[in-house]
Amino acid sequence: MITKTHLIYFSPTKTTKKIVEQIAAGLGSLDSEHHDLTRMDAGLDMQFVDGLAIIGIPVYAGRVPEIFLNRIQNLSAAGIPAVLVALYGNREFEDALVELRDVVTSKGFTVIAAGAFVGEHSYSTGKQPIAANRPDVADLQNAKEYGTAIAKQLNENIGAFPPEIPGGVPYKERAPLGGIAPETNRELCTLCATCAKVCPAFVIRVDRDVITEADNCIMCCACVKYCPEKAREMKHPVVEARREMLVKNCSKRKEPEYFL
Ligand SMILES: Cc1cc2nc3c(=O)[nH]c(=O)nc-3n(C[C@H](O)[C@H](O)[C@H](O)COP(=O)(O)O)c2cc1C
């Protein structure tokens, strides 16, 4: 019986969070504690000494987002088991899971299982959907059943630790971010500042105008997805081209994969 589960995640548009929560539900833990790093500017300064951790990240360019790595710098664990989640937008997860395995192992967790799940792509729009509305009911059910399978494995003391996880070392080169950010349509914007309140990189300031510090934008599109007036748009030509490529090549539904 798992008594305590720590849900540790970075999830600007909340698809990773949904999967992590479903796995926790399937595990049947009596006590779940959320450690949401999305808006935790200073990071998490904590040592995990008991229970089990579910650690979730969105895949950015086939890697673990750099901002997540910064936020777990002061986090450590005393050998407790960890379940890993890489949430990707129906393209590929490439080296993200092996990188996550390596980083959490270096922090003192014992990786017992890992999964790659699909969520709506950050660049998805109504007109150009990419994995729109995922995780859907079937994805959530899969995540829950995966949690139950992990609990069974733990109770029966079976499984090889750490599990075989696909991906390469050295990891693929990190794609540079910076300089590209969503724009605000001032005809629709009411200056409500929702964009600033949801931005995980704290790069949006709303006063008499909306000012976005593009150099430090991580392109997560939380401001676009949560703007109540649909006034934020990611329409930089680099992203437009990427979106077109994704719609053309990555529209065939992919299913979650588990490594136990
Ligand atoms: C900068 C950036 C890079 C991304 N790179 C990938 C990728 O390499 N492969 C992929 O399938 N999805 C990629 N995505 C899509 C995200 O992994 C996906 O939208 C995820 O659901 C976001 O998680 P969240 O809802 O927890 O924020 C990328 C998204 C962003 C913003």
mmCIF file of C-alpha atoms and ligand atoms in Angstrom:
data_model
loop_
_atom_site.group_PDB
_atom_site.id
_atom_site.type_symbol
_atom_site.label_atom_id
_atom_site.label_comp_id
_atom_site.label_asym_id
_atom_site.label_seq_id
_atom_site.Cartn_x
_atom_site.Cartn_y
_atom_site.Cartn_z
ATOM 1 C CA MET A 1 0.000 0.000 0.000
ATOM 2 C CA ILE A 2 1.368 3.412 -1.014
ATOM 3 C CA THR A 3 0.680 5.792 1.813
ATOM 4 C CA LYS A 4 1.913 9.068 0.327
ATOM 5 C CA THR A 5 2.294 10.282 -3.262
ATOM 6 C CA HIS A 6 4.169 13.441 -4.245
ATOM 7 C CA LEU A 7 2.983 14.927 -7.549
ATOM 8 C CA ILE A 8 5.903 16.992 -8.896
ATOM 9 C CA TYR A 9 5.296 18.666 -12.232
ATOM 10 C CA PHE A 10 5.817 21.602 -14.561
ATOM 11 C CA SER A 11 2.724 22.095 -16.723
ATOM 12 C CA PRO A 12 1.939 25.479 -18.308
ATOM 13 C CA THR A 13 -1.125 24.264 -20.265
ATOM 14 C CA LYS A 14 -2.040 21.571 -17.704
ATOM 15 C CA THR A 15 -1.967 18.457 -19.911
ATOM 16 C CA THR A 16 0.989 17.014 -17.963
ATOM 17 C CA LYS A 17 -0.796 17.799 -14.714
ATOM 18 C CA LYS A 18 -3.921 15.886 -15.834
ATOM 19 C CA ILE A 19 -1.913 12.736 -16.580
ATOM 20 C CA VAL A 20 0.089 12.923 -13.341
ATOM 21 C CA GLU A 21 -3.185 13.239 -11.398
ATOM 22 C CA GLN A 22 -4.724 10.225 -13.135
ATOM 23 C CA ILE A 23 -1.678 8.058 -12.432
ATOM 24 C CA ALA A 24 -1.937 9.089 -8.768
ATOM 25 C CA ALA A 25 -5.629 8.137 -8.776
ATOM 26 C CA GLY A 26 -4.786 4.711 -10.237
ATOM 27 C CA LEU A 27 -2.061 4.165 -7.649
ATOM 28 C CA GLY A 28 -4.728 4.436 -4.977
ATOM 29 C CA SER A 29 -2.583 6.496 -2.625
ATOM 30 C CA LEU A 30 -4.273 7.661 0.571
ATOM 31 C CA ASP A 31 -2.490 10.997 0.643
ATOM 32 C CA SER A 32 -1.421 13.078 -2.386
ATOM 33 C CA GLU A 33 0.652 16.230 -2.167
ATOM 34 C CA HIS A 34 0.999 18.586 -5.151
ATOM 35 C CA HIS A 35 4.313 20.313 -5.887
ATOM 36 C CA ASP A 36 3.400 22.405 -8.922
ATOM 37 C CA LEU A 37 6.605 23.996 -10.227
ATOM 38 C CA THR A 38 4.884 25.880 -13.057
ATOM 39 C CA ARG A 39 4.758 29.232 -11.288
ATOM 40 C CA MET A 40 7.359 28.487 -8.610
ATOM 41 C CA ASP A 41 9.956 31.057 -9.631
ATOM 42 C CA ALA A 42 12.472 30.157 -6.898
ATOM 43 C CA GLY A 43 12.097 26.407 -7.457
ATOM 44 C CA LEU A 44 11.445 23.660 -4.935
ATOM 45 C CA ASP A 45 13.843 23.486 -1.990
ATOM 46 C CA MET A 46 12.922 20.178 -0.381
ATOM 47 C CA GLN A 47 14.106 16.671 0.455
ATOM 48 C CA PHE A 48 11.699 13.795 -0.206
ATOM 49 C CA VAL A 49 12.165 11.066 2.384
ATOM 50 C CA ASP A 50 8.999 8.976 2.182
ATOM 51 C CA GLY A 51 6.263 7.808 -0.167
ATOM 52 C CA LEU A 52 6.429 7.743 -3.963
ATOM 53 C CA ALA A 53 6.933 10.592 -6.450
ATOM 54 C CA ILE A 54 5.265 11.061 -9.821
ATOM 55 C CA ILE A 55 7.402 13.503 -11.796
ATOM 56 C CA GLY A 56 5.943 15.033 -14.973
ATOM 57 C CA ILE A 57 7.252 17.347 -17.676
ATOM 58 C CA PRO A 58 6.146 18.477 -21.129
ATOM 59 C CA VAL A 59 8.585 17.581 -23.922
ATOM 60 C CA TYR A 60 10.219 20.650 -25.463
ATOM 61 C CA ALA A 61 12.193 19.934 -28.647
ATOM 62 C CA GLY A 62 12.765 16.334 -27.568
ATOM 63 C CA ARG A 63 14.209 17.350 -24.200
ATOM 64 C CA VAL A 64 13.251 18.182 -20.618
ATOM 65 C CA PRO A 65 12.448 21.935 -20.460
ATOM 66 C CA GLU A 66 15.430 23.871 -19.115
ATOM 67 C CA ILE A 67 13.163 25.877 -16.805
ATOM 68 C CA PHE A 68 12.162 22.607 -15.057
ATOM 69 C CA LEU A 69 15.832 21.727 -14.513
ATOM 70 C CA ASN A 70 16.357 25.141 -12.894
ATOM 71 C CA ARG A 71 13.363 24.647 -10.623
ATOM 72 C CA ILE A 72 14.523 21.293 -9.266
ATOM 73 C CA GLN A 73 18.092 22.408 -8.544
ATOM 74 C CA ASN A 74 17.537 22.386 -4.756
ATOM 75 C CA LEU A 75 15.384 19.271 -4.657
ATOM 76 C CA SER A 76 16.654 15.905 -3.450
ATOM 77 C CA ALA A 77 15.347 12.496 -2.421
ATOM 78 C CA ALA A 78 16.457 9.751 -0.056
ATOM 79 C CA GLY A 79 16.051 6.903 -2.550
ATOM 80 C CA ILE A 80 12.248 7.011 -2.759
ATOM 81 C CA PRO A 81 10.619 5.452 -5.871
ATOM 82 C CA ALA A 82 9.702 7.716 -8.771
ATOM 83 C CA VAL A 83 7.349 7.318 -11.731
ATOM 84 C CA LEU A 84 8.244 9.514 -14.709
ATOM 85 C CA VAL A 85 5.886 11.167 -17.175
ATOM 86 C CA ALA A 86 6.871 12.849 -20.442
ATOM 87 C CA LEU A 87 3.945 14.592 -22.079
ATOM 88 C CA TYR A 88 4.400 15.339 -25.771
ATOM 89 C CA GLY A 89 2.349 16.919 -28.537
ATOM 90 C CA ASN A 90 1.999 13.880 -30.826
ATOM 91 C CA ARG A 91 5.322 14.451 -32.631
ATOM 92 C CA GLU A 92 8.082 12.579 -30.709
ATOM 93 C CA PHE A 93 9.440 12.511 -27.160
ATOM 94 C CA GLU A 94 12.983 11.646 -28.322
ATOM 95 C CA ASP A 95 15.487 11.960 -25.426
ATOM 96 C CA ALA A 96 13.180 13.604 -22.884
ATOM 97 C CA LEU A 97 12.485 10.493 -20.789
ATOM 98 C CA VAL A 98 16.104 9.336 -20.570
ATOM 99 C CA GLU A 99 17.134 12.870 -19.654
ATOM 100 C CA LEU A 100 14.430 13.000 -16.980
ATOM 101 C CA ARG A 101 15.539 9.579 -15.696
ATOM 102 C CA ASP A 102 19.151 10.748 -15.449
ATOM 103 C CA VAL A 103 18.360 14.016 -13.715
ATOM 104 C CA VAL A 104 15.975 12.574 -11.119
ATOM 105 C CA THR A 105 18.350 9.673 -10.451
ATOM 106 C CA SER A 106 21.117 12.201 -9.767
ATOM 107 C CA LYS A 107 18.759 13.834 -7.251
ATOM 108 C CA GLY A 108 18.377 10.566 -5.311
ATOM 109 C CA PHE A 109 15.119 9.105 -6.661
ATOM 110 C CA THR A 110 14.848 5.441 -7.720
ATOM 111 C CA VAL A 111 13.067 5.330 -11.069
ATOM 112 C CA ILE A 112 10.621 2.413 -11.115
ATOM 113 C CA ALA A 113 8.473 3.255 -14.149
ATOM 114 C CA ALA A 114 8.185 5.781 -16.966
ATOM 115 C CA GLY A 115 5.511 6.704 -19.462
ATOM 116 C CA ALA A 116 5.174 8.880 -22.551
ATOM 117 C CA PHE A 117 1.717 10.397 -22.977
ATOM 118 C CA VAL A 118 0.151 12.657 -25.583
ATOM 119 C CA GLY A 119 -1.391 16.068 -24.928
ATOM 120 C CA GLU A 120 -2.677 18.905 -27.086
ATOM 121 C CA HIS A 121 0.298 20.579 -28.712
ATOM 122 C CA SER A 122 1.096 24.053 -27.406
ATOM 123 C CA TYR A 123 0.912 25.372 -30.996
ATOM 124 C CA SER A 124 -2.460 23.750 -31.762
ATOM 125 C CA THR A 125 -5.195 26.171 -32.839
ATOM 126 C CA GLY A 126 -8.857 25.761 -33.775
ATOM 127 C CA LYS A 127 -7.985 26.010 -37.463
ATOM 128 C CA GLN A 128 -4.788 23.956 -37.258
ATOM 129 C CA PRO A 129 -5.357 21.326 -34.558
ATOM 130 C CA ILE A 130 -2.510 19.121 -33.315
ATOM 131 C CA ALA A 131 -3.626 16.446 -30.847
ATOM 132 C CA ALA A 132 -6.495 18.805 -29.938
ATOM 133 C CA ASN A 133 -8.276 18.129 -26.647
ATOM 134 C CA ARG A 134 -5.850 15.425 -25.567
ATOM 135 C CA PRO A 135 -5.516 13.891 -23.096
ATOM 136 C CA ASP A 136 -9.049 12.672 -23.840
ATOM 137 C CA VAL A 137 -11.206 10.203 -21.905
ATOM 138 C CA ALA A 138 -9.264 7.204 -23.257
ATOM 139 C CA ASP A 139 -5.891 8.798 -22.381
ATOM 140 C CA LEU A 140 -7.043 9.540 -18.835
ATOM 141 C CA GLN A 141 -8.321 5.988 -18.411
ATOM 142 C CA ASN A 142 -4.985 4.646 -19.727
ATOM 143 C CA ALA A 143 -3.080 6.795 -17.244
ATOM 144 C CA LYS A 144 -5.232 5.571 -14.374
ATOM 145 C CA GLU A 145 -4.747 1.926 -15.368
ATOM 146 C CA TYR A 146 -1.010 2.555 -15.657
ATOM 147 C CA GLY A 147 -1.059 3.835 -12.057
ATOM 148 C CA THR A 148 -2.880 0.676 -10.965
ATOM 149 C CA ALA A 149 -0.318 -1.519 -12.783
ATOM 150 C CA ILE A 150 2.510 0.293 -10.980
ATOM 151 C CA ALA A 151 0.817 -0.234 -7.596
ATOM 152 C CA LYS A 152 0.467 -3.956 -8.377
ATOM 153 C CA GLN A 153 4.110 -4.182 -9.379
ATOM 154 C CA LEU A 154 5.166 -2.473 -6.156
ATOM 155 C CA ASN A 155 2.950 -4.663 -3.977
ATOM 156 C CA GLU A 156 4.176 -7.855 -5.588
ATOM 157 C CA ASN A 157 7.767 -6.669 -5.651
ATOM 158 C CA ILE A 158 8.210 -7.443 -9.349
ATOM 159 C CA GLY A 159 9.795 -5.480 -12.196
ATOM 160 C CA ALA A 160 13.307 -4.546 -13.152
ATOM 161 C CA PHE A 161 14.619 -1.252 -11.790
ATOM 162 C CA PRO A 162 15.397 0.978 -13.526
ATOM 163 C CA PRO A 163 13.200 0.098 -16.520
ATOM 164 C CA GLU A 164 14.485 0.258 -20.114
ATOM 165 C CA ILE A 165 13.578 3.666 -21.500
ATOM 166 C CA PRO A 166 13.937 4.652 -25.161
ATOM 167 C CA GLY A 167 16.068 7.673 -26.011
ATOM 168 C CA GLY A 168 19.709 8.463 -26.534
ATOM 169 C CA VAL A 169 22.719 9.736 -24.627
ATOM 170 C CA PRO A 170 24.146 12.240 -25.436
ATOM 171 C CA TYR A 171 20.755 13.900 -25.712
ATOM 172 C CA LYS A 172 19.817 15.751 -28.867
ATOM 173 C CA GLU A 173 21.057 19.305 -28.946
ATOM 174 C CA ARG A 174 18.798 21.802 -27.178
ATOM 175 C CA ALA A 175 16.881 24.041 -29.594
ATOM 176 C CA PRO A 176 17.526 27.664 -28.672
ATOM 177 C CA LEU A 177 14.549 29.565 -27.271
ATOM 178 C CA GLY A 178 14.173 33.277 -27.018
ATOM 179 C CA GLY A 179 13.051 36.147 -29.161
ATOM 180 C CA ILE A 180 9.750 34.518 -30.136
ATOM 181 C CA ALA A 181 6.629 35.216 -28.090
ATOM 182 C CA PRO A 182 2.859 35.426 -28.535
ATOM 183 C CA GLU A 183 1.422 38.807 -29.486
ATOM 184 C CA THR A 184 -1.585 40.664 -28.096
ATOM 185 C CA ASN A 185 -4.468 41.841 -30.251
ATOM 186 C CA ARG A 186 -5.247 45.137 -28.510
ATOM 187 C CA GLU A 187 -8.690 45.312 -30.106
ATOM 188 C CA LEU A 188 -9.721 42.231 -28.126
ATOM 189 C CA CYS A 189 -7.565 42.674 -25.005
ATOM 190 C CA THR A 190 -9.273 44.053 -21.890
ATOM 191 C CA LEU A 191 -6.018 44.270 -19.872
ATOM 192 C CA CYS A 192 -7.389 41.645 -17.428
ATOM 193 C CA ALA A 193 -3.804 40.342 -16.924
ATOM 194 C CA THR A 194 -4.730 36.652 -17.068
ATOM 195 C CA CYS A 195 -1.741 36.239 -19.406
ATOM 196 C CA ALA A 196 0.628 37.607 -16.753
ATOM 197 C CA LYS A 197 -0.958 35.453 -14.043
ATOM 198 C CA VAL A 198 -0.466 32.189 -15.957
ATOM 199 C CA CYS A 199 2.962 32.854 -17.505
ATOM 200 C CA PRO A 200 5.459 30.360 -15.984
ATOM 201 C CA ALA A 201 8.434 32.449 -17.071
ATOM 202 C CA PHE A 202 7.092 35.686 -15.540
ATOM 203 C CA VAL A 203 7.820 37.620 -18.741
ATOM 204 C CA ILE A 204 4.463 39.393 -19.190
ATOM 205 C CA ARG A 205 3.677 42.742 -17.581
ATOM 206 C CA VAL A 206 0.273 44.379 -17.889
ATOM 207 C CA ASP A 207 -0.170 48.025 -17.151
ATOM 208 C CA ARG A 208 -1.710 50.333 -19.726
ATOM 209 C CA ASP A 209 -0.464 47.867 -22.299
ATOM 210 C CA VAL A 210 0.688 44.235 -22.400
ATOM 211 C CA ILE A 211 4.455 43.997 -22.505
ATOM 212 C CA THR A 212 6.093 40.656 -23.237
ATOM 213 C CA GLU A 213 9.805 40.203 -22.707
ATOM 214 C CA ALA A 214 10.256 37.940 -25.742
ATOM 215 C CA ASP A 215 13.902 37.088 -25.031
ATOM 216 C CA ASN A 216 12.888 35.031 -21.978
ATOM 217 C CA CYS A 217 9.600 33.611 -23.302
ATOM 218 C CA ILE A 218 9.602 29.783 -23.290
ATOM 219 C CA MET A 219 6.859 29.626 -25.978
ATOM 220 C CA CYS A 220 4.627 27.412 -23.812
ATOM 221 C CA CYS A 221 1.487 29.255 -25.021
ATOM 222 C CA ALA A 222 -0.237 29.250 -21.613
ATOM 223 C CA CYS A 223 -1.103 32.935 -22.197
ATOM 224 C CA VAL A 224 -2.672 32.019 -25.558
ATOM 225 C CA LYS A 225 -4.706 29.096 -24.184
ATOM 226 C CA TYR A 226 -5.968 30.886 -21.069
ATOM 227 C CA CYS A 227 -6.736 34.347 -22.492
ATOM 228 C CA PRO A 228 -10.497 34.741 -21.928
ATOM 229 C CA GLU A 229 -10.776 37.162 -24.890
ATOM 230 C CA LYS A 230 -8.652 35.085 -27.303
ATOM 231 C CA ALA A 231 -6.482 38.154 -27.653
ATOM 232 C CA ARG A 232 -3.118 36.341 -27.462
ATOM 233 C CA GLU A 233 -1.808 34.677 -30.591
ATOM 234 C CA MET A 234 1.384 32.813 -31.426
ATOM 235 C CA LYS A 235 1.828 33.798 -35.052
ATOM 236 C CA HIS A 236 5.558 34.315 -35.457
ATOM 237 C CA PRO A 237 6.604 32.963 -38.900
ATOM 238 C CA VAL A 238 8.914 30.376 -37.285
ATOM 239 C CA VAL A 239 5.999 28.978 -35.274
ATOM 240 C CA GLU A 240 3.593 29.234 -38.244
ATOM 241 C CA ALA A 241 6.000 27.058 -40.254
ATOM 242 C CA ARG A 242 6.390 24.607 -37.371
ATOM 243 C CA ARG A 243 2.610 24.414 -36.934
ATOM 244 C CA GLU A 244 2.130 23.665 -40.627
ATOM 245 C CA MET A 245 4.765 20.919 -40.460
ATOM 246 C CA LEU A 246 3.088 19.398 -37.375
ATOM 247 C CA VAL A 247 -0.379 19.423 -38.945
ATOM 248 C CA LYS A 248 1.014 17.828 -42.099
ATOM 249 C CA ASN A 249 3.230 15.170 -40.494
ATOM 250 C CA CYS A 250 1.975 14.574 -36.961
ATOM 251 C CA SER A 251 -1.797 14.312 -37.239
ATOM 252 C CA LYS A 252 -1.947 10.527 -36.975
ATOM 253 C CA ARG A 253 -2.971 9.674 -33.430
ATOM 254 C CA LYS A 254 -0.234 8.279 -31.214
ATOM 255 C CA GLU A 255 -0.956 6.252 -28.105
ATOM 256 C CA PRO A 256 0.738 6.332 -24.701
ATOM 257 C CA GLU A 257 3.753 4.090 -24.111
ATOM 258 C CA TYR A 258 4.774 2.611 -20.775
ATOM 259 C CA PHE A 259 8.106 1.371 -19.541
ATOM 260 C CA LEU A 260 7.774 -0.726 -16.416
HETATM 261 C C1 LIG B 1 8.920 25.020 -27.046
HETATM 262 C C2 LIG B 1 8.118 23.781 -27.257
HETATM 263 C C3 LIG B 1 8.693 22.640 -27.798
HETATM 264 C C4 LIG B 1 7.937 21.473 -27.970
HETATM 265 N N1 LIG B 1 8.546 20.363 -28.473
HETATM 266 C C5 LIG B 1 7.833 19.232 -28.670
HETATM 267 C C6 LIG B 1 8.461 18.055 -29.198
HETATM 268 O O1 LIG B 1 9.665 17.977 -29.386
HETATM 269 N N2 LIG B 1 7.677 16.972 -29.450
HETATM 270 C C7 LIG B 1 6.317 16.986 -29.242
HETATM 271 O O2 LIG B 1 5.647 16.011 -29.566
HETATM 272 N N3 LIG B 1 5.715 18.068 -28.653
HETATM 273 C C8 LIG B 1 6.443 19.180 -28.372
HETATM 274 N N4 LIG B 1 5.834 20.280 -27.794
HETATM 275 C C9 LIG B 1 4.441 20.178 -27.340
HETATM 276 C C10 LIG B 1 4.320 19.919 -25.836
HETATM 277 O O3 LIG B 1 5.108 18.839 -25.436
HETATM 278 C C11 LIG B 1 2.848 19.650 -25.507
HETATM 279 O O4 LIG B 1 2.073 20.717 -25.988
HETATM 280 C C12 LIG B 1 2.515 19.438 -24.041
HETATM 281 O O5 LIG B 1 1.179 18.972 -24.006
HETATM 282 C C13 LIG B 1 2.529 20.654 -23.171
HETATM 283 O O6 LIG B 1 2.396 20.260 -21.806
HETATM 284 P P1 LIG B 1 1.599 21.123 -20.695
HETATM 285 O O7 LIG B 1 0.158 21.129 -21.127
HETATM 286 O O8 LIG B 1 1.771 20.354 -19.447
HETATM 287 O O9 LIG B 1 2.163 22.493 -20.671
HETATM 288 C C14 LIG B 1 6.559 21.448 -27.619
HETATM 289 C C15 LIG B 1 5.979 22.601 -27.056
HETATM 290 C C16 LIG B 1 6.734 23.751 -26.882
HETATM 291 C C17 LIG B 1 6.085 24.949 -26.265
#
